[in-house]
PDB file of C-alpha atoms and ligand atoms in Angstrom:
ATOM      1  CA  UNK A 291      12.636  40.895 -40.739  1.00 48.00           C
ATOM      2  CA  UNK A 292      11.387  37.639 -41.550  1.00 55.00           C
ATOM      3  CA  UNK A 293      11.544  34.812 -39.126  1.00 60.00           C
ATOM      4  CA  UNK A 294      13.585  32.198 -39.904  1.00 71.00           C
ATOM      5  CA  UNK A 295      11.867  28.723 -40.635  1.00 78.00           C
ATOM      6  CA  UNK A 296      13.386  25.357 -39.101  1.00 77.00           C
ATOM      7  CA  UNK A 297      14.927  23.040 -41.855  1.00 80.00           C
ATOM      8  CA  UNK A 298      12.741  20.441 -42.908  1.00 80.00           C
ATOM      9  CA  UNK A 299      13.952  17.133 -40.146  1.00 81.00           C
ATOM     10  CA  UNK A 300      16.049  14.554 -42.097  1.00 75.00           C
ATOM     11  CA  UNK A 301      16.914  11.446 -40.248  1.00 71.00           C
ATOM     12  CA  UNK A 302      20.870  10.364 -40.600  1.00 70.00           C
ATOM     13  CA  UNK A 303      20.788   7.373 -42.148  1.00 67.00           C
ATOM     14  CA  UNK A 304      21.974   4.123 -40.693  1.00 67.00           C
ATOM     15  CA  UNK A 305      25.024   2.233 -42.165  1.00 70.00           C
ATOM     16  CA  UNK A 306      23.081  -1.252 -41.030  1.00 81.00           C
ATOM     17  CA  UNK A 307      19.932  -2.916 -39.775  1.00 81.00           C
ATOM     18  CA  UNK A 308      21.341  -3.400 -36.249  1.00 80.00           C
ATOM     19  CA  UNK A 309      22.770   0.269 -36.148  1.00 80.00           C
ATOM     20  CA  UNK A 310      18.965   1.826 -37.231  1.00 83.00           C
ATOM     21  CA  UNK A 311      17.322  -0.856 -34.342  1.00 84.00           C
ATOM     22  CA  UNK A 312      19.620   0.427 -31.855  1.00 87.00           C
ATOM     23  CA  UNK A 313      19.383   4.056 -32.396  1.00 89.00           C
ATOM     24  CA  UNK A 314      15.379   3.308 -32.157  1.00 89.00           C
ATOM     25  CA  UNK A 315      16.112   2.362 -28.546  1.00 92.00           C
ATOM     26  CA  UNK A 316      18.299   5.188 -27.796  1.00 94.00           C
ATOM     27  CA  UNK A 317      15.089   7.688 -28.878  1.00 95.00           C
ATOM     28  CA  UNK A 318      12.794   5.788 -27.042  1.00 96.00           C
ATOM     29  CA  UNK A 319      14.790   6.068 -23.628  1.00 97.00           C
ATOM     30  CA  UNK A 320      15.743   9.487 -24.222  1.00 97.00           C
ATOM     31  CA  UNK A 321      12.002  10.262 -24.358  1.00 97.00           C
ATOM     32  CA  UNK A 322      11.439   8.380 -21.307  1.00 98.00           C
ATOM     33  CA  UNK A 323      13.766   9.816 -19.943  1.00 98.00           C
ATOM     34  CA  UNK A 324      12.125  13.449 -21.319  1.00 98.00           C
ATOM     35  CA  UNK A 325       8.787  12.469 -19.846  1.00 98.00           C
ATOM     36  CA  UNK A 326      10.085  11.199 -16.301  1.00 98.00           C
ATOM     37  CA  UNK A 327      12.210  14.708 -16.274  1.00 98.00           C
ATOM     38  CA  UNK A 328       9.843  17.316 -17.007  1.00 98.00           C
ATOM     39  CA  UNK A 329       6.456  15.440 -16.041  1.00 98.00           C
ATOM     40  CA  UNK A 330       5.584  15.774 -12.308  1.00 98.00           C
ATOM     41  CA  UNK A 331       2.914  13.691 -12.757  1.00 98.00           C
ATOM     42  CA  UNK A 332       4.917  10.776 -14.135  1.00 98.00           C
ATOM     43  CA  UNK A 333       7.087  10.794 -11.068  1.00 98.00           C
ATOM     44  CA  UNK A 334       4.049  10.603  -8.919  1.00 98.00           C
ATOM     45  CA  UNK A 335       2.792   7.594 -10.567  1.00 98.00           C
ATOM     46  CA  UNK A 336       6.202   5.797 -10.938  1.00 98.00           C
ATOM     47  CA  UNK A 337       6.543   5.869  -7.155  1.00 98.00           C
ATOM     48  CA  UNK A 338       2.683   5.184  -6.229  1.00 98.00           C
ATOM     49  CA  UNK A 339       3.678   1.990  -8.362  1.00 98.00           C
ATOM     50  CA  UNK A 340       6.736   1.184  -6.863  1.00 98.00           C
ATOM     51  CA  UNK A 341       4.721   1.575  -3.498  1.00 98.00           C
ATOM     52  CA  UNK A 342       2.361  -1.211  -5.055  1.00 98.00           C
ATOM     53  CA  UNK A 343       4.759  -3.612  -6.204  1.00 98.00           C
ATOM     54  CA  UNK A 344       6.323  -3.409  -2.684  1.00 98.00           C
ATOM     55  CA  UNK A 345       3.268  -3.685  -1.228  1.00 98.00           C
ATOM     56  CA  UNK A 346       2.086  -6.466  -3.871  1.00 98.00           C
ATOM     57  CA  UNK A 347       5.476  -8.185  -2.301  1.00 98.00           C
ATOM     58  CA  UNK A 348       4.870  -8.067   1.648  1.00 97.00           C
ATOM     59  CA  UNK A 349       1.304  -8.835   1.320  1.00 97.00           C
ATOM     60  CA  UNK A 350       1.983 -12.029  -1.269  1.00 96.00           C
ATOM     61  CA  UNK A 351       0.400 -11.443  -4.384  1.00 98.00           C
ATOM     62  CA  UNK A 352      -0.254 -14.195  -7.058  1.00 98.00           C
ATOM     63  CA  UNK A 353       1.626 -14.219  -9.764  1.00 98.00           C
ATOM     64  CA  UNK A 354      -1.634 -13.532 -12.179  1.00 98.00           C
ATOM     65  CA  UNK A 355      -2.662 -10.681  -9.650  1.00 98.00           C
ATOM     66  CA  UNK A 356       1.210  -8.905  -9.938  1.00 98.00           C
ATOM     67  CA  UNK A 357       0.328  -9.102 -13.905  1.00 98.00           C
ATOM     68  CA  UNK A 358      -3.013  -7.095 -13.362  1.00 98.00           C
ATOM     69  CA  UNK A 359      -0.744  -4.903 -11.553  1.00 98.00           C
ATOM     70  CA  UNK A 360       1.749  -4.104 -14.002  1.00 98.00           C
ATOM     71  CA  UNK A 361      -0.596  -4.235 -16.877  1.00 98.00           C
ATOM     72  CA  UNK A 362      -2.639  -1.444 -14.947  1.00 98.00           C
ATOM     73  CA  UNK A 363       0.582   0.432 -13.781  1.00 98.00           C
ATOM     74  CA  UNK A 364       1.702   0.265 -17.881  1.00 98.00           C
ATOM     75  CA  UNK A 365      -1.539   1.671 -18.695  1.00 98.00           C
ATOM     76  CA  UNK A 366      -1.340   5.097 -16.360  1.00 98.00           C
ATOM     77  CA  UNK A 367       2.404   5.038 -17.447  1.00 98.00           C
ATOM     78  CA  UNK A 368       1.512   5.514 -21.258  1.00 98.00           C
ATOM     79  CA  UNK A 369      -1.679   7.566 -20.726  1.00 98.00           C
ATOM     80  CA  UNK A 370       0.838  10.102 -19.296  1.00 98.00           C
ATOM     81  CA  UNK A 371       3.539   9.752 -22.199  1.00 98.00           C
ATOM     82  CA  UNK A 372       0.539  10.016 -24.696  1.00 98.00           C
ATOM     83  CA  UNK A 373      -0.618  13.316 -23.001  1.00 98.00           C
ATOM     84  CA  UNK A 374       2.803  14.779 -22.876  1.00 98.00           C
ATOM     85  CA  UNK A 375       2.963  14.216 -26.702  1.00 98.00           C
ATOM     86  CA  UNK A 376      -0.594  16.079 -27.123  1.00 97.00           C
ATOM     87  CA  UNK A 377       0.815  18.711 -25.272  1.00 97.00           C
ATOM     88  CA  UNK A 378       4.047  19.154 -26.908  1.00 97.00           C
ATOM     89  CA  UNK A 379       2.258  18.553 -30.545  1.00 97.00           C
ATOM     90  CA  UNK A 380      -0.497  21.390 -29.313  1.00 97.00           C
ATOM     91  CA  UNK A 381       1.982  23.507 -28.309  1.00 97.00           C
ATOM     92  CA  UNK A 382       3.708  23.728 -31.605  1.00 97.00           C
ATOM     93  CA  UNK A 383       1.196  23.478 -33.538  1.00 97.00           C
ATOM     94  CA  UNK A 384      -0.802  26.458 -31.751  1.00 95.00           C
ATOM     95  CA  UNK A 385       1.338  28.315 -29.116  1.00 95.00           C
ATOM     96  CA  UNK A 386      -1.392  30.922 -28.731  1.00 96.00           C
ATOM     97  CA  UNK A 387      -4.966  30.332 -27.218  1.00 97.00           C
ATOM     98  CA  UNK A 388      -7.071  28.436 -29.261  1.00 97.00           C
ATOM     99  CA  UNK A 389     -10.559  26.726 -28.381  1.00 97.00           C
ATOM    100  CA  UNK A 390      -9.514  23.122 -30.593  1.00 97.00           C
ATOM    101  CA  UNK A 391      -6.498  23.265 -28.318  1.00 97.00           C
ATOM    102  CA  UNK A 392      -7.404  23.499 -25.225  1.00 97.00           C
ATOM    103  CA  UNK A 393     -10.166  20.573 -25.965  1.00 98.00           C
ATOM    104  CA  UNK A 394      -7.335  18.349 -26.821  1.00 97.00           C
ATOM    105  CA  UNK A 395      -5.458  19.164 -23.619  1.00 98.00           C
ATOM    106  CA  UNK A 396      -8.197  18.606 -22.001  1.00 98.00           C
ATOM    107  CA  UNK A 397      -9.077  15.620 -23.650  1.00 98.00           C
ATOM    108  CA  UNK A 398      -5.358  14.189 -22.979  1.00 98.00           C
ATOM    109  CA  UNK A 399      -5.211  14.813 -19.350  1.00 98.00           C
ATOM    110  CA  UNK A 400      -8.809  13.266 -18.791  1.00 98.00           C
ATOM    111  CA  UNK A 401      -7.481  10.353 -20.930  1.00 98.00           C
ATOM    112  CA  UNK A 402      -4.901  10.060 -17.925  1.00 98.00           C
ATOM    113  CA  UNK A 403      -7.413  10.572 -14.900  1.00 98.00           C
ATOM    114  CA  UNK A 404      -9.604   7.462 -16.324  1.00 98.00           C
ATOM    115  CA  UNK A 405      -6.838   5.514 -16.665  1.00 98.00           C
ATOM    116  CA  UNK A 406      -5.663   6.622 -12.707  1.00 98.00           C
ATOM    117  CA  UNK A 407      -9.031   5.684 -11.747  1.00 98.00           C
ATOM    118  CA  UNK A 408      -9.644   2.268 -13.014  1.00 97.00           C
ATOM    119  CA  UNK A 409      -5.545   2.088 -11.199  1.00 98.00           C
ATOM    120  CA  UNK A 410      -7.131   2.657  -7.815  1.00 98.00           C
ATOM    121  CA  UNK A 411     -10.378   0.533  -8.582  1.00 98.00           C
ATOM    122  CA  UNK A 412      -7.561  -2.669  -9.584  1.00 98.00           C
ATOM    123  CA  UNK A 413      -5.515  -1.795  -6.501  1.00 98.00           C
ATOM    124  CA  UNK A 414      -8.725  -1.586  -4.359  1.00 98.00           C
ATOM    125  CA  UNK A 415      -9.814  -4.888  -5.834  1.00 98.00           C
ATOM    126  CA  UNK A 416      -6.529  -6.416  -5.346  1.00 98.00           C
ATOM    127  CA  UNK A 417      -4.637  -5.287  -2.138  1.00 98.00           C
ATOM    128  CA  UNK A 418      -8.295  -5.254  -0.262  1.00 97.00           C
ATOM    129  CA  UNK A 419      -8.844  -8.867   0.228  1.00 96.00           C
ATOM    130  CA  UNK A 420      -5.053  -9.616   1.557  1.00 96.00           C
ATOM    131  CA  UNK A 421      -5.660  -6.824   3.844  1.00 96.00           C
ATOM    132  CA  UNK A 422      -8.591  -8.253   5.010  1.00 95.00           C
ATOM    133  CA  UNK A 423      -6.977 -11.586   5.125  1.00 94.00           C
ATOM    134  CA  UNK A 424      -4.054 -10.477   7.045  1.00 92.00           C
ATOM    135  CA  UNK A 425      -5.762  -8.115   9.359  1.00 92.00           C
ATOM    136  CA  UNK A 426      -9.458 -10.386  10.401  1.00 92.00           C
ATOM    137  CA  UNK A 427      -8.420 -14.069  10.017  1.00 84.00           C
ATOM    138  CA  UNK A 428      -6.814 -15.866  13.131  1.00 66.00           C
TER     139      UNK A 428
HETATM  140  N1  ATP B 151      -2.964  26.716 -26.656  1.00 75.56           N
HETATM  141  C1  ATP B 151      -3.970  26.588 -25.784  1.00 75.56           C
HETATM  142  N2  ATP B 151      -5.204  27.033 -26.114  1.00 75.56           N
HETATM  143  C2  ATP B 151      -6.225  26.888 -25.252  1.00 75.56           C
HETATM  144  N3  ATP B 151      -6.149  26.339 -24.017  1.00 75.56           N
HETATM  145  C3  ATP B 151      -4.955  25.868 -23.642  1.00 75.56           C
HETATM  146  C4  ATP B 151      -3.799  25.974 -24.479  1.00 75.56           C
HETATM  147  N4  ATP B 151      -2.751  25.419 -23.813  1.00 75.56           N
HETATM  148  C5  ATP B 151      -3.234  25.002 -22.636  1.00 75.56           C
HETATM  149  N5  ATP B 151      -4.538  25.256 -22.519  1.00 75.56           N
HETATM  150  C6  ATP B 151      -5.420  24.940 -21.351  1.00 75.56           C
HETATM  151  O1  ATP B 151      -4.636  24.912 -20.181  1.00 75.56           O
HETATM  152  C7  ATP B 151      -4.666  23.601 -19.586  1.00 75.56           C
HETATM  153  C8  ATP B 151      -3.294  23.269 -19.036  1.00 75.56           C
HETATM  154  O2  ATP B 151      -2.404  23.225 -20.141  1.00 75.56           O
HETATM  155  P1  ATP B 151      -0.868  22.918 -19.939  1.00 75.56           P
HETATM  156  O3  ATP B 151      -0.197  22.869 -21.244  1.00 75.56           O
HETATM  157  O4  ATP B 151      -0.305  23.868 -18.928  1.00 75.56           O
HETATM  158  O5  ATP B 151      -1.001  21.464 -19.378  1.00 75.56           O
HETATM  159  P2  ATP B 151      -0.688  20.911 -17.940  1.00 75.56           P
HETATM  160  O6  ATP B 151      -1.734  19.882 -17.671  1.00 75.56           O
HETATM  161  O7  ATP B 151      -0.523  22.014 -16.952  1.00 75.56           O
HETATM  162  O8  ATP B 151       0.671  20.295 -18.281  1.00 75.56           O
HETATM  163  P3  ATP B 151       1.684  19.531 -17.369  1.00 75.56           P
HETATM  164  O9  ATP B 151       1.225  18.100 -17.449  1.00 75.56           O
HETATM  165  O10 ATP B 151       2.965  19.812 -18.073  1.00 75.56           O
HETATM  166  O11 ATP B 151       1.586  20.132 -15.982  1.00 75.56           O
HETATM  167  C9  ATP B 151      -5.114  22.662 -20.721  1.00 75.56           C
HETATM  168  O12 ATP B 151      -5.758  21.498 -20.202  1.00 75.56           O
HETATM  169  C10 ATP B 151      -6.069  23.558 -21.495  1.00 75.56           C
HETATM  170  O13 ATP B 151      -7.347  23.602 -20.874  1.00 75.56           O
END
């Protein structure tokens, strides 16, 4: 028997402008949502950067240095979305072992390891010198 083939995706169209705008938000949470559900990964850097920002707030952060922290906490936030795409796009485009594949998944996921370490190199560079502050000057 043949397998059956998926029907080609056709997008419902939108009775108005503000109807197609808001059912571009709905996708885009629901594949937040998707990511923060089935990534591990995701949930471990959504809570080291809540630990930041809490940390950003007891130690007194300047506004301009809680930017560099959110722009760098964005950045590791969409490496990981970006990955989880490659991953779902490699997996249905070639579900069995394949050498192109695994180069992109690996590819991806070192995409989201530079982007955690240049994270820990801007927290290093900003939390250090409040430590220092709060913990050596009398
Ligand atoms: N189709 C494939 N062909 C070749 N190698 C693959 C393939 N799928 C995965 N791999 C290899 O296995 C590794 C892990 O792939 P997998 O899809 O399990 O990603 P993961 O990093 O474990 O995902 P997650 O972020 O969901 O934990 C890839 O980095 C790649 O080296």
């Amino acid at each position: 028997m043949q397998p059956s083939t998926p029907p080609p995706y056709r997008p419902t169209p939108e009775k108005n402008a503000w109807g197609a705008f808001l059912v571009g938000f709905r996708y885009a949470f629901s594949g937040i949502s998707h990511v923060i559900r089935t990534q591990r990964n995701m949930r471990v850097h959504i809570a080291i950067g809540l630990i930041a920002v809490l940390a950003g707030l007891l130690l007194g952060l300047s506004p301009l240095e809680f930017a560099l922290l959110f722009v760098t906490m964005i950045c590791v936030f969409t490496a990981e979305m970006f990955n989880t795409v490659f991953e779902l796009c490699v997996d249905l485009a070639s579900p069995q072992y394949h050498p192109l594949a695994k180069v992109a998944k690996d590819v991806a996921a070192g995409a989201v390891l530079v982007s955690a370490i240049l994270a820990v190199l801007v927290g290093v560079c900003l939390f250090v010198p409040h430590l220092w502050t709060l913990l050596f000057s009398r």
